[in-house]
Coordinates of N, CA and C in Angstrom, one line a residue:
M1 N 4.2 -85.6 -51.0 CA 3.3 -84.5 -51.5 C 2.9 -84.8 -52.9
N2 N 1.6 -84.9 -53.2 CA 1.1 -85.1 -54.5 C 1.0 -83.7 -55.2
K3 N 1.7 -83.6 -56.3 CA 1.7 -82.4 -57.1 C 0.4 -82.3 -57.9
K4 N -0.1 -81.1 -58.0 CA -1.3 -80.8 -58.8 C -0.8 -80.7 -60.3
R5 N -1.5 -81.3 -61.2 CA -1.2 -81.3 -62.6 C -2.1 -80.3 -63.3
V6 N -1.4 -79.3 -63.9 CA -2.2 -78.2 -64.6 C -1.8 -78.2 -66.1
F7 N -2.8 -78.4 -66.9 CA -2.6 -78.4 -68.4 C -2.5 -76.9 -68.8
V8 N -1.5 -76.6 -69.6 CA -1.2 -75.3 -70.1 C -1.6 -75.3 -71.6
S9 N -2.5 -74.4 -72.0 CA -2.9 -74.3 -73.3 C -2.4 -72.9 -73.8
F10 N -1.9 -72.9 -75.1 CA -1.3 -71.7 -75.6 C -1.3 -71.7 -77.1
A11 N -1.1 -70.6 -77.8 CA -0.9 -70.6 -79.2 C 0.5 -70.9 -79.5
M12 N 0.8 -71.6 -80.6 CA 2.2 -72.0 -80.9 C 3.1 -70.8 -81.1
E13 N 2.5 -69.7 -81.5 CA 3.3 -68.5 -81.7 C 3.8 -67.9 -80.3
D14 N 3.3 -68.4 -79.2 CA 3.7 -68.0 -77.9 C 4.5 -69.1 -77.2
A15 N 5.2 -69.9 -77.9 CA 6.0 -71.0 -77.3 C 7.0 -70.5 -76.4
I16 N 7.7 -69.4 -76.6 CA 8.7 -68.9 -75.8 C 8.1 -68.5 -74.4
E17 N 7.0 -67.8 -74.5 CA 6.3 -67.3 -73.2 C 5.8 -68.6 -72.5
K18 N 5.4 -69.6 -73.1 CA 4.9 -70.8 -72.5 C 6.1 -71.5 -71.8
M19 N 7.3 -71.5 -72.4 CA 8.5 -72.1 -71.8 C 8.9 -71.3 -70.5
L20 N 8.8 -70.0 -70.6 CA 9.1 -69.2 -69.4 C 8.1 -69.4 -68.3
F21 N 6.8 -69.5 -68.7 CA 5.8 -69.7 -67.7 C 5.9 -71.0 -67.0
C22 N 6.2 -72.1 -67.8 CA 6.3 -73.4 -67.2 C 7.6 -73.7 -66.5
G23 N 8.6 -72.8 -66.7 CA 9.8 -73.0 -66.0 C 9.7 -73.0 -64.5
Q24 N 8.8 -72.2 -64.0 CA 8.6 -72.1 -62.6 C 8.3 -73.5 -61.9
S25 N 7.6 -74.4 -62.6 CA 7.3 -75.7 -62.0 C 8.4 -76.6 -61.9
K26 N 9.6 -76.3 -62.5 CA 10.8 -77.2 -62.5 C 11.4 -77.2 -61.1
N27 N 11.1 -76.2 -60.3 CA 11.7 -76.1 -58.9 C 11.1 -77.3 -58.1
S28 N 11.9 -78.1 -57.4 CA 11.4 -79.2 -56.7 C 10.5 -78.8 -55.5
Q29 N 10.5 -77.6 -55.1 CA 9.7 -77.1 -53.9 C 8.3 -76.7 -54.4
V30 N 8.1 -76.6 -55.7 CA 6.8 -76.1 -56.2 C 5.8 -77.3 -56.2
P31 N 4.6 -77.1 -55.6 CA 3.7 -78.3 -55.5 C 2.8 -78.4 -56.7
Y32 N 3.2 -78.2 -57.9 CA 2.5 -78.4 -59.1 C 3.4 -78.7 -60.3
E33 N 2.8 -79.2 -61.3 CA 3.6 -79.4 -62.6 C 2.7 -79.0 -63.7
F34 N 3.3 -78.5 -64.8 CA 2.5 -78.1 -65.9 C 2.6 -79.2 -67.0
V35 N 1.5 -79.3 -67.8 CA 1.4 -80.3 -68.9 C 1.0 -79.6 -70.1
D36 N 1.5 -79.9 -71.3 CA 1.0 -79.4 -72.5 C 1.1 -80.4 -73.6
M37 N 0.4 -80.2 -74.7 CA 0.4 -81.1 -75.9 C 0.9 -80.3 -77.1
S38 N 2.0 -79.7 -77.0 CA 2.6 -78.9 -78.1 C 2.6 -79.8 -79.4
V39 N 2.1 -79.2 -80.4 CA 2.1 -80.0 -81.7 C 3.4 -79.7 -82.4
K40 N 4.2 -80.7 -82.6 CA 5.5 -80.6 -83.3 C 5.4 -80.8 -84.8
K41 N 4.3 -81.5 -85.2 CA 4.1 -81.9 -86.6 C 2.6 -81.6 -86.8
P42 N 2.2 -81.6 -88.1 CA 0.8 -81.4 -88.4 C -0.1 -82.4 -87.6
W43 N -1.2 -81.9 -87.3 CA -2.2 -82.8 -86.5 C -2.5 -84.0 -87.3
D44 N -2.5 -85.1 -86.5 CA -3.1 -86.4 -87.1 C -4.3 -86.8 -86.2
S45 N -4.9 -87.8 -86.6 CA -6.2 -88.2 -86.0 C -6.0 -88.6 -84.5
S46 N -4.8 -89.0 -84.1 CA -4.6 -89.5 -82.7 C -4.3 -88.3 -81.8
W47 N -4.0 -87.1 -82.3 CA -3.6 -86.0 -81.5 C -4.7 -85.6 -80.5
K48 N -6.0 -85.5 -81.0 CA -7.1 -85.2 -80.1 C -7.3 -86.2 -79.0
T49 N -7.2 -87.5 -79.4 CA -7.3 -88.6 -78.4 C -6.3 -88.5 -77.3
N50 N -5.0 -88.3 -77.7 CA -3.9 -88.2 -76.8 C -4.0 -87.0 -75.9
C51 N -4.4 -85.9 -76.5 CA -4.6 -84.6 -75.8 C -5.7 -84.7 -74.8
R52 N -6.8 -85.3 -75.1 CA -7.9 -85.5 -74.2 C -7.4 -86.3 -73.0
S53 N -6.7 -87.4 -73.3 CA -6.2 -88.2 -72.2 C -5.3 -87.4 -71.2
R54 N -4.4 -86.5 -71.7 CA -3.6 -85.7 -70.9 C -4.5 -84.7 -70.1
I55 N -5.4 -84.1 -70.8 CA -6.3 -83.2 -70.1 C -7.1 -83.9 -68.9
K56 N -7.6 -85.1 -69.2 CA -8.3 -85.8 -68.2 C -7.4 -86.1 -67.0
G57 N -6.1 -86.2 -67.2 CA -5.2 -86.5 -66.1 C -4.8 -85.3 -65.3
C58 N -5.4 -84.2 -65.6 CA -5.0 -82.9 -64.9 C -6.1 -82.4 -63.9
H59 N -5.7 -81.6 -63.0 CA -6.6 -81.1 -62.0 C -7.2 -79.8 -62.5
A60 N -6.5 -79.1 -63.4 CA -7.0 -77.8 -63.9 C -6.3 -77.4 -65.2
M61 N -6.7 -76.3 -65.8 CA -6.1 -75.8 -67.0 C -5.9 -74.3 -66.9
I62 N -4.7 -73.9 -67.4 CA -4.4 -72.5 -67.5 C -4.2 -72.2 -69.0
V63 N -4.9 -71.2 -69.4 CA -4.8 -70.8 -70.8 C -4.0 -69.5 -70.9
L64 N -2.9 -69.5 -71.7 CA -2.1 -68.3 -71.9 C -2.7 -67.5 -73.0
I65 N -3.2 -66.3 -72.7 CA -3.9 -65.5 -73.7 C -3.1 -64.4 -74.2
S66 N -2.9 -64.4 -75.6 CA -2.2 -63.3 -76.3 C -3.0 -62.9 -77.5
E67 N -2.4 -62.0 -78.2 CA -3.1 -61.6 -79.5 C -3.2 -62.7 -80.5
N68 N -2.6 -63.9 -80.2 CA -2.6 -65.0 -81.1 C -3.7 -66.0 -80.8
T69 N -4.2 -66.0 -79.6 CA -5.1 -67.0 -79.1 C -6.3 -67.3 -79.9
K70 N -7.0 -66.2 -80.3 CA -8.3 -66.4 -81.0 C -8.1 -67.1 -82.3
K71 N -6.9 -67.2 -82.9 CA -6.7 -67.9 -84.1 C -6.0 -69.2 -83.9
A72 N -5.8 -69.7 -82.7 CA -5.1 -70.9 -82.4 C -6.0 -72.1 -82.3
D73 N -6.3 -72.7 -83.4 CA -7.2 -73.8 -83.4 C -7.0 -74.9 -82.4
G74 N -5.7 -75.3 -82.2 CA -5.4 -76.3 -81.2 C -5.7 -75.8 -79.8
A75 N -5.4 -74.6 -79.4 CA -5.7 -74.1 -78.1 C -7.2 -74.0 -77.9
L76 N -7.9 -73.5 -78.9 CA -9.4 -73.4 -78.8 C -10.0 -74.8 -78.6
W77 N -9.5 -75.8 -79.3 CA -10.0 -77.1 -79.0 C -9.7 -77.6 -77.6
E78 N -8.5 -77.3 -77.1 CA -8.1 -77.7 -75.8 C -9.0 -77.1 -74.7
I79 N -9.3 -75.8 -74.9 CA -10.2 -75.1 -74.0 C -11.6 -75.8 -74.0
K80 N -12.1 -76.1 -75.1 CA -13.4 -76.8 -75.2 C -13.3 -78.2 -74.5
C81 N -12.3 -78.9 -74.8 CA -12.1 -80.2 -74.2 C -12.0 -80.1 -72.7
G82 N -11.2 -79.1 -72.2 CA -11.1 -78.9 -70.7 C -12.4 -78.7 -70.1
K83 N -13.2 -77.9 -70.7 CA -14.6 -77.6 -70.2 C -15.4 -78.9 -70.2
E84 N -15.3 -79.6 -71.3 CA -16.1 -80.9 -71.3 C -15.7 -81.8 -70.2
E85 N -14.4 -81.8 -69.9 CA -13.9 -82.7 -68.8 C -14.0 -82.1 -67.4
G86 N -14.6 -80.9 -67.3 CA -14.9 -80.3 -66.0 C -13.7 -79.7 -65.3
L87 N -12.7 -79.4 -66.0 CA -11.5 -78.8 -65.3 C -11.8 -77.4 -64.9
E88 N -11.2 -77.0 -63.7 CA -11.1 -75.6 -63.3 C -10.2 -74.9 -64.3
M89 N -10.6 -73.7 -64.6 CA -9.8 -72.9 -65.6 C -9.4 -71.5 -65.1
L90 N -8.3 -71.1 -65.6 CA -7.8 -69.7 -65.4 C -7.2 -69.2 -66.7
G91 N -7.5 -68.0 -67.1 CA -6.9 -67.4 -68.3 C -5.8 -66.5 -67.7
I92 N -4.6 -66.5 -68.4 CA -3.5 -65.6 -68.0 C -3.1 -64.8 -69.2
Y93 N -3.1 -63.5 -69.0 CA -2.8 -62.6 -70.1 C -1.2 -62.5 -70.2
I94 N -0.7 -62.8 -71.4 CA 0.7 -62.7 -71.7 C 0.9 -61.7 -72.9
K95 N 2.1 -61.2 -73.1 CA 2.5 -60.3 -74.1 C 1.4 -59.2 -74.2
K96 N 0.8 -59.0 -75.4 CA -0.2 -58.0 -75.5 C -1.6 -58.5 -75.2
G97 N -1.7 -59.6 -74.6 CA -3.0 -60.1 -74.3 C -3.9 -59.3 -73.4
N98 N -5.1 -59.2 -73.6 CA -6.1 -58.4 -72.8 C -7.5 -59.0 -73.1
V99 N -8.5 -58.3 -72.5 CA -9.8 -58.8 -72.6 C -10.3 -58.9 -74.1
D100 N -9.7 -58.0 -74.9 CA -10.1 -58.0 -76.3 C -9.6 -59.3 -77.0
N101 N -8.5 -59.9 -76.5 CA -7.9 -61.1 -77.1 C -8.6 -62.4 -76.5
R102 N -9.4 -62.3 -75.5 CA -10.0 -63.5 -74.9 C -10.9 -64.1 -75.9
P103 N -10.7 -65.4 -76.2 CA -11.5 -66.1 -77.2 C -12.9 -66.4 -76.6
F104 N -13.9 -66.5 -77.4 CA -15.3 -66.8 -77.0 C -15.3 -68.0 -76.0
E105 N -14.5 -69.0 -76.3 CA -14.4 -70.2 -75.5 C -14.1 -69.9 -74.0
L106 N -13.5 -68.8 -73.7 CA -13.1 -68.4 -72.3 C -14.1 -67.5 -71.7
W107 N -15.2 -67.1 -72.3 CA -16.1 -66.2 -71.6 C -16.7 -66.9 -70.5
G108 N -16.7 -66.2 -69.3 CA -17.2 -66.8 -68.1 C -16.1 -67.4 -67.3
T109 N -14.9 -67.4 -67.8 CA -13.7 -67.9 -67.1 C -12.9 -66.7 -66.6
K110 N -12.4 -66.9 -65.3 CA -11.6 -65.8 -64.7 C -10.3 -65.7 -65.5
C111 N -10.0 -64.4 -65.9 CA -8.7 -64.2 -66.6 C -8.0 -63.0 -65.8
Q112 N -6.7 -63.2 -65.7 CA -5.9 -62.3 -64.9 C -4.5 -62.0 -65.6
K113 N -3.8 -61.0 -65.1 CA -2.5 -60.7 -65.6 C -1.6 -61.8 -65.0
W114 N -0.4 -61.9 -65.6 CA 0.6 -63.0 -65.3 C 1.4 -62.5 -64.1
T115 N 1.0 -63.0 -62.9 CA 1.8 -62.8 -61.7 C 1.9 -64.2 -61.0
W116 N 3.0 -64.4 -60.3 CA 3.1 -65.7 -59.6 C 2.1 -65.8 -58.5
D117 N 1.7 -64.7 -57.9 CA 0.7 -64.7 -56.8 C -0.7 -65.2 -57.4
N118 N -1.0 -64.7 -58.6 CA -2.3 -65.2 -59.3 C -2.2 -66.6 -59.6
I119 N -1.1 -67.1 -60.0 CA -0.9 -68.6 -60.3 C -1.0 -69.4 -59.1
R120 N -0.3 -69.0 -58.0 CA -0.3 -69.7 -56.8 C -1.7 -69.8 -56.2
Q121 N -2.4 -68.6 -56.1 CA -3.7 -68.6 -55.6 C -4.7 -69.5 -56.3
F122 N -4.6 -69.6 -57.6 CA -5.4 -70.5 -58.4 C -5.1 -71.9 -58.1
I123 N -3.8 -72.3 -58.1 CA -3.4 -73.7 -57.8 C -3.8 -74.1 -56.3
D124 N -3.5 -73.1 -55.4 CA -3.9 -73.4 -54.0 C -5.4 -73.7 -53.8
S125 N -6.2 -73.1 -54.7 CA -7.7 -73.2 -54.6 C -8.2 -74.6 -55.1
L126 N -7.3 -75.3 -55.8 CA -7.7 -76.6 -56.4 C -8.0 -77.7 -55.3

């Protein structure tokens, strides 16, 4: 079984929620894996190149949307890159995330509340 690779974009302030979200893919029965490019140190010039390579290697992107997303330069760049690379996208509202927190870069992208049925349906559609 070939697993679907899904890039997960998020604001660094939401790292705990991202960890919980991605934990689901650790089960060997789940037919997908999540990928991210969490920045552990200040950006350097190679980060965008490496990030784009990871994005290109994915089937889709899920963006975790919270009250922090609109100010998350890295996540906003990842969304733009994913669109440039033609990835299918889904926005998932986490914490206090709602339509008011959706960044401009995600307008026109389906955004839903965080349920595993929503995630499964998106991944099954790929």
